[in-house]
GROMACS .gro file of C-alpha atoms in nm:
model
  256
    1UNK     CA    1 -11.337   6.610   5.793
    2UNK     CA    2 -11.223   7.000   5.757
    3UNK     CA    3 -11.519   7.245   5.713
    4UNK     CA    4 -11.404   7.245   5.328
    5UNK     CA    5 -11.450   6.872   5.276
    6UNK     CA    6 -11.780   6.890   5.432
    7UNK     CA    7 -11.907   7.180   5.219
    8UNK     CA    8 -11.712   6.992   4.900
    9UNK     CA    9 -11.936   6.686   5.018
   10UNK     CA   10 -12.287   6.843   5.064
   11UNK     CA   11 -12.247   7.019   4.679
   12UNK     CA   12 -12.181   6.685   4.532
   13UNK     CA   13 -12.479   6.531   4.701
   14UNK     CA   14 -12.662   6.834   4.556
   15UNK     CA   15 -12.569   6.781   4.209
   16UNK     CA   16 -12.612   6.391   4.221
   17UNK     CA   17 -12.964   6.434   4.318
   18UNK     CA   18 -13.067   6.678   4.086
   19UNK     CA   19 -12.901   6.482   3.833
   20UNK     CA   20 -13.056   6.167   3.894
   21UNK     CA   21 -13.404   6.406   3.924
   22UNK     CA   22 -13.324   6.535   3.571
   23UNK     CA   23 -13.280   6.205   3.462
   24UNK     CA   24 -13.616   6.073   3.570
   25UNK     CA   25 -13.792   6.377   3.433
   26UNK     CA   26 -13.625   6.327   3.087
   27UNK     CA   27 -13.763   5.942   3.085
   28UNK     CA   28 -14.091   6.026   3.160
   29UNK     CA   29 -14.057   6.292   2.842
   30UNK     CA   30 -13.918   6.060   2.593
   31UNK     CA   31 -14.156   5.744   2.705
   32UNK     CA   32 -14.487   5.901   2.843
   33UNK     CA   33 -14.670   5.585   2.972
   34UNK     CA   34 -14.912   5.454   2.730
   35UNK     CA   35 -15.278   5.414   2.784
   36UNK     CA   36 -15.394   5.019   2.794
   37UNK     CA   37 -15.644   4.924   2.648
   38UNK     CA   38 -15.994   4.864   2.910
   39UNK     CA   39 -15.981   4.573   3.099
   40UNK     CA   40 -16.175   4.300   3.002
   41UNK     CA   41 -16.565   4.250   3.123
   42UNK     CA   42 -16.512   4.002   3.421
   43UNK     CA   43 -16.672   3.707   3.421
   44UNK     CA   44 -17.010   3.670   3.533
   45UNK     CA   45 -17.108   3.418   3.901
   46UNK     CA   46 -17.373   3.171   3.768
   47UNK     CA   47 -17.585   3.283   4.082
   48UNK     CA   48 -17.658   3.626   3.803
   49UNK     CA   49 -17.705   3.453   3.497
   50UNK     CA   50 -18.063   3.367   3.367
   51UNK     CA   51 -18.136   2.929   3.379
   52UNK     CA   52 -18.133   2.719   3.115
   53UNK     CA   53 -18.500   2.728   3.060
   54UNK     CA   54 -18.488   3.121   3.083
   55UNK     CA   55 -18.249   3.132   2.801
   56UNK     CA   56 -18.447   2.914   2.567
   57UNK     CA   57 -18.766   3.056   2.665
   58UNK     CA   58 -18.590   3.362   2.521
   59UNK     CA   59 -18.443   3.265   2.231
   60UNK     CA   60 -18.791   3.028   2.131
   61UNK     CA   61 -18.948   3.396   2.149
   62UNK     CA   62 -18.772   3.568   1.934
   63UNK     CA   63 -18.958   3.682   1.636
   64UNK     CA   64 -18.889   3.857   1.310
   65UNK     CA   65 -19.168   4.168   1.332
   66UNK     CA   66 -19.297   4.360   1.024
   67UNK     CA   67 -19.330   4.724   1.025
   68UNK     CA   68 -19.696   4.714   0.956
   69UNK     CA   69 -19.707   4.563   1.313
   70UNK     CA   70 -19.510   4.814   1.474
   71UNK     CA   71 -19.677   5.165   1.656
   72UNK     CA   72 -19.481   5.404   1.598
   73UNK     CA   73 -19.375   5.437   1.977
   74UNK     CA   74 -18.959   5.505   1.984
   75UNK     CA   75 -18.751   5.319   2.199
   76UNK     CA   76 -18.563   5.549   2.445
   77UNK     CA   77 -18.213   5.579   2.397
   78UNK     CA   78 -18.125   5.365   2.662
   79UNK     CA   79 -18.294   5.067   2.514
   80UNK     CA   80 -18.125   5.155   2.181
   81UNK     CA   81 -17.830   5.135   2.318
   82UNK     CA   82 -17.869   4.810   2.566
   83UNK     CA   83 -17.934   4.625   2.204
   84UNK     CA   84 -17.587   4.751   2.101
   85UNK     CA   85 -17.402   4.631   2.399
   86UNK     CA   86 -17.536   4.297   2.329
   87UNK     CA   87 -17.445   4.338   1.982
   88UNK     CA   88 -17.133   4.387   2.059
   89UNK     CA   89 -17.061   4.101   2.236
   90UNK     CA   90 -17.063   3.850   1.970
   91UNK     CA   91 -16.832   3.564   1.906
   92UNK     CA   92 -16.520   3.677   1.689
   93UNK     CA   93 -16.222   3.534   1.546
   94UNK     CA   94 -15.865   3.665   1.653
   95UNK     CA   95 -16.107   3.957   1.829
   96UNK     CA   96 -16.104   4.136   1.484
   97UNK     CA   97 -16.518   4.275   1.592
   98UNK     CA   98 -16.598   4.377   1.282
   99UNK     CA   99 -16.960   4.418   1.317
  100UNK     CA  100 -17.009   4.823   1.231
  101UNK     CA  101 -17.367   4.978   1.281
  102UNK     CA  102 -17.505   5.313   1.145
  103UNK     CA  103 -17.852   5.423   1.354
  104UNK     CA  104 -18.117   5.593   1.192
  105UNK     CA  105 -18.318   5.768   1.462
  106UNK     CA  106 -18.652   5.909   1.430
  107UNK     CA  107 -18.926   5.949   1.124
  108UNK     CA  108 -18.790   6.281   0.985
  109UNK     CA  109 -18.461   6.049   0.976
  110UNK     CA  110 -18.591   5.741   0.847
  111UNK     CA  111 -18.743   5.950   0.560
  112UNK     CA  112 -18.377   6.125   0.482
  113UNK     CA  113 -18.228   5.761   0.475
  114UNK     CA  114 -18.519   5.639   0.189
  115UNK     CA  115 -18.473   5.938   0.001
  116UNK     CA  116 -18.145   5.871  -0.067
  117UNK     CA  117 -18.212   5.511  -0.198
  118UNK     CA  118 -18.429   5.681  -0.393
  119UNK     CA  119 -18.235   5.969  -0.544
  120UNK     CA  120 -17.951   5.682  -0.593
  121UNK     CA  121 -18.133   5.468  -0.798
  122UNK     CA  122 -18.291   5.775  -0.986
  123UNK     CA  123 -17.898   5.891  -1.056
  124UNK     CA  124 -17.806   5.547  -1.201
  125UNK     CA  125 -18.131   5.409  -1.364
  126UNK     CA  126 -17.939   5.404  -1.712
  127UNK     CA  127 -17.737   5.145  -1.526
  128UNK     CA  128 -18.048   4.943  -1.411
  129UNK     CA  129 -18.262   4.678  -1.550
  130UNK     CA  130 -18.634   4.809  -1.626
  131UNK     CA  131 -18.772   4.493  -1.378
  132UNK     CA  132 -18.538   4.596  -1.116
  133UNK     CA  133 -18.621   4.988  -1.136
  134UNK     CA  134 -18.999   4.885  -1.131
  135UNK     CA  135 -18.961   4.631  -0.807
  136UNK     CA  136 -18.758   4.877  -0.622
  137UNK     CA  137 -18.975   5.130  -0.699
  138UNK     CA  138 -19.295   4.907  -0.549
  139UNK     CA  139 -19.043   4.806  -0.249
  140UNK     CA  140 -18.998   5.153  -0.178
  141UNK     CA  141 -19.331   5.274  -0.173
  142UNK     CA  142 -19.467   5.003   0.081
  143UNK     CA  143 -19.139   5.085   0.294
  144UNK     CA  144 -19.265   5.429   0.251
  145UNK     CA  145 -19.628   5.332   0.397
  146UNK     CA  146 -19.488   5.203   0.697
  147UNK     CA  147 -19.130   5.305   0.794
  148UNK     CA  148 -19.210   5.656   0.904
  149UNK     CA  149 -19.441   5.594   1.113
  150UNK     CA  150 -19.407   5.270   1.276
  151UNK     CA  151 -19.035   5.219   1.339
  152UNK     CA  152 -18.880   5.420   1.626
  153UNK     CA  153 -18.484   5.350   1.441
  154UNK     CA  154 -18.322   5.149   1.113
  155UNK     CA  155 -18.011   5.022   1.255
  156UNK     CA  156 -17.797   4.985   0.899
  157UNK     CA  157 -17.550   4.658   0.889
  158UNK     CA  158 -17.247   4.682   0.797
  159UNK     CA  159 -16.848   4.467   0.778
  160UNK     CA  160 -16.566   4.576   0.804
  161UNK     CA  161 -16.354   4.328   0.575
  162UNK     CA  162 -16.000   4.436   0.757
  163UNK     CA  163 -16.088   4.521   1.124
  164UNK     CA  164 -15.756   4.548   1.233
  165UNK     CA  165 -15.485   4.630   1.039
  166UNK     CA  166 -15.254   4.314   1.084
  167UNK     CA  167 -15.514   4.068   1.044
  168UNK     CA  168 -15.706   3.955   0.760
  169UNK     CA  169 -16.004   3.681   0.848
  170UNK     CA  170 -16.151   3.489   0.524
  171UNK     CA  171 -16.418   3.698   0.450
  172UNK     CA  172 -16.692   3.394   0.574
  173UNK     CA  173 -16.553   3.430   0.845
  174UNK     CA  174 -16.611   3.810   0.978
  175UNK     CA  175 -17.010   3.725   0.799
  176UNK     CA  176 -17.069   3.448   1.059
  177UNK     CA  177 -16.934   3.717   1.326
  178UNK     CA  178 -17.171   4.032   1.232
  179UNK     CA  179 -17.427   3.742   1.192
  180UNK     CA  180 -17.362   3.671   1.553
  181UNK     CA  181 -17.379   3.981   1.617
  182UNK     CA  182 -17.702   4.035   1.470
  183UNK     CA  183 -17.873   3.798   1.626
  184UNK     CA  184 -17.700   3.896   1.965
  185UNK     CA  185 -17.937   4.228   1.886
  186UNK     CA  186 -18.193   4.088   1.817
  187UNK     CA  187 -18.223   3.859   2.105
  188UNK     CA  188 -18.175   4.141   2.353
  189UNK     CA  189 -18.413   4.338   2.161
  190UNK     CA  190 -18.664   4.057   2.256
  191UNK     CA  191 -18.586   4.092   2.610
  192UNK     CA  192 -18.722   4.488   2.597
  193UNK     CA  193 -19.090   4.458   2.673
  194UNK     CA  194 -19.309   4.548   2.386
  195UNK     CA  195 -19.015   4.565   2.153
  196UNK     CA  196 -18.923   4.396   1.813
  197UNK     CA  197 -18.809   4.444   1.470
  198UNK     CA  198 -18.658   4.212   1.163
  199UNK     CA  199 -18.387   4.230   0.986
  200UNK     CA  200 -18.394   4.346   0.629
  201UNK     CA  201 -18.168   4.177   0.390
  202UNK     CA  202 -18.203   4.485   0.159
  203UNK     CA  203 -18.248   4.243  -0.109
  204UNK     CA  204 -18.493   4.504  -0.313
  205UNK     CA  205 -18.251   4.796  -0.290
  206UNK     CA  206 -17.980   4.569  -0.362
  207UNK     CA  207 -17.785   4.789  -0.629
  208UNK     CA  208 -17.769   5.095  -0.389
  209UNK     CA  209 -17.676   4.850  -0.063
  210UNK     CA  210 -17.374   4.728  -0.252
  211UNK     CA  211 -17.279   5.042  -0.406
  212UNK     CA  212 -16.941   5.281  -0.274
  213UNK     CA  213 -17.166   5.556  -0.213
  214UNK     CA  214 -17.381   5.297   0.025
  215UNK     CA  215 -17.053   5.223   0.193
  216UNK     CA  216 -16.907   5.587   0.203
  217UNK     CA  217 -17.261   5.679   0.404
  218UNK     CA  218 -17.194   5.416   0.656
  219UNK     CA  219 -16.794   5.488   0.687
  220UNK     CA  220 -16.667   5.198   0.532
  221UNK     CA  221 -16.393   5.324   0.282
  222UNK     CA  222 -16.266   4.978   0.195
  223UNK     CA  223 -16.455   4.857  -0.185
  224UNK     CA  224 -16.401   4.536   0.046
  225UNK     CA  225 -16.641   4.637   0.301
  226UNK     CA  226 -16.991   4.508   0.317
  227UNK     CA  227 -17.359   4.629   0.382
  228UNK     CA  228 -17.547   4.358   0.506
  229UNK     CA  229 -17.892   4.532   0.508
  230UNK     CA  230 -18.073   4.682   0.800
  231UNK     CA  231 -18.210   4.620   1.140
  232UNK     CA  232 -18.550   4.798   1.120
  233UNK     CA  233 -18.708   4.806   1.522
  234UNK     CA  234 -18.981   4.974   1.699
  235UNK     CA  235 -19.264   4.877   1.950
  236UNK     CA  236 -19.499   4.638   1.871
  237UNK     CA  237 -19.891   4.747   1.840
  238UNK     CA  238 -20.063   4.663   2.141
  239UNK     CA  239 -20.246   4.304   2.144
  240UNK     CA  240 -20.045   4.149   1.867
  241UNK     CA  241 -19.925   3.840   1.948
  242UNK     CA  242 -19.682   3.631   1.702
  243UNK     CA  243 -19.669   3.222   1.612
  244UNK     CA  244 -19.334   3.083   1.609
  245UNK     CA  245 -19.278   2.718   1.481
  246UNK     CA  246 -18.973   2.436   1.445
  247UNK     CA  247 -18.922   2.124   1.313
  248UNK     CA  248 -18.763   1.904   1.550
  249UNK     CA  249 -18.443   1.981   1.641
  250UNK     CA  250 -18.318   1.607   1.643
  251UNK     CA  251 -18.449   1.584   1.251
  252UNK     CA  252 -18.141   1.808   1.211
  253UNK     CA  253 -17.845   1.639   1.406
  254UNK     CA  254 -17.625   1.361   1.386
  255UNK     CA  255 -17.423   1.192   1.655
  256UNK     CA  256 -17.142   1.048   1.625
   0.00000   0.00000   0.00000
């Protein structure tokens, strides 16, 4: 090969590499690689999980707790959200999740979240039934008496009727899930020493829970959605101690 050949030679090696380098800096423009989604939790040994008996000595403890039996100590934010984690973990259909919770931290907060049922139902009372004015008005004050300053945080309840945008669950559905869900809270909440709660159907501020400016405080934009009243938790006042009782389980199944 003459010295011209092997110059001729080099330059085209050149040129193919930096075209093939242009090349593979265009495709990484065009398609940037996308972000996947975290993997899921692996599963757990059985050497880490709790026994049999553990489990149903904690689920036969779990107990529905009024405010009036609550102290007023808060729940550190860690605990808060340990109950949320478990929460989240709930059974779900296609993986739509659509459990959605709005926290209400601290007395000055809990307060905020009453007045506004209150200045709702004030706005509207042409709209409302004399009775139901009156027994919200008697609901409120005793959640007035106690809220404050016995819970430690109102965890609101709400659904989210389309979770994901390409799936549409009967609505029964998505309530079992954030049922589930619920009592996945609630159980962990019973694990917390000292700590319990109940959940409030929000039966007594019913008008205001199903109302678009109930579900425009929470986030939920869809007049689909739905508030499914509150979790209201807290510590439990020292030396309190709770009955629980069931009929027999085998009064209430059937074998086939």
């Amino acid at each position: 090969m003459t010295d011209g050949e092997g110059e001729l030679a080099y330059n085209l090696t050149v040129i193919y590499g930096m075209s093939v380098l242009s090349m593979v800096v265009l495709y990484k423009v065009l398609y940037p690689p996308q972000h996947s989604s975290p993997p899921p939790s692996p599963m757990v040994s059985s050497e880490s999980l709790p026994s049999p008996q553990s489990t149903l000595a904690l689920i036969k403890s779990r107990r529905s707790i009024m405010p009036k039996d609550l102290s007023g100590e808060s729940l550190t934010r860690e605990e808060v959200e340990l109950v949320l984690e478990a929460a989240n973990w709930a059974p779900t259909h296609h993986k739509t999740e659509p459990w959605r919770y709005t926290v209400v931290e601290g007395s000055d907060a809990i307060n905020d979240y009453l007045d506004m049922m209150e200045t709702w139902y004030s706005d509207n009372k042409e709209d409302i039934s004399e009775a139901d004015y009156d027994k919200f008005l008697m609901k409120l004050s005793g959640a007035r008496s106690t809220w404050p300053q016995n819970v430690s945080h109102v965890v609101v309840i709400g659904m989210a009727r389309q979770a994901l945008p390409d799936k549409k669950l009967p609505e029964w559905e998505e309530i079992c899930a954030v049922a589930s869900s619920v009592q996945n809270l609630h159980l962990a909440l019973t694990s917390i020493e000292g700590a319990g709660g109940f959940w409030s159907s929000h039966t007594w501020c019913r008008m205001f829970r199903d109302s678009q400016d109930m579900r425009d405080y929470l986030g939920l934009k869809d007049a689909e959605d739905r508030v499914l009243g509150a979790f209201v938790i807290g510590k439990v006042q020292e030396g309190k101690t709770f009955k629980g009782k069931r009929r027999d389980w085998m009064e209430k199944v059937t074998w086939k």
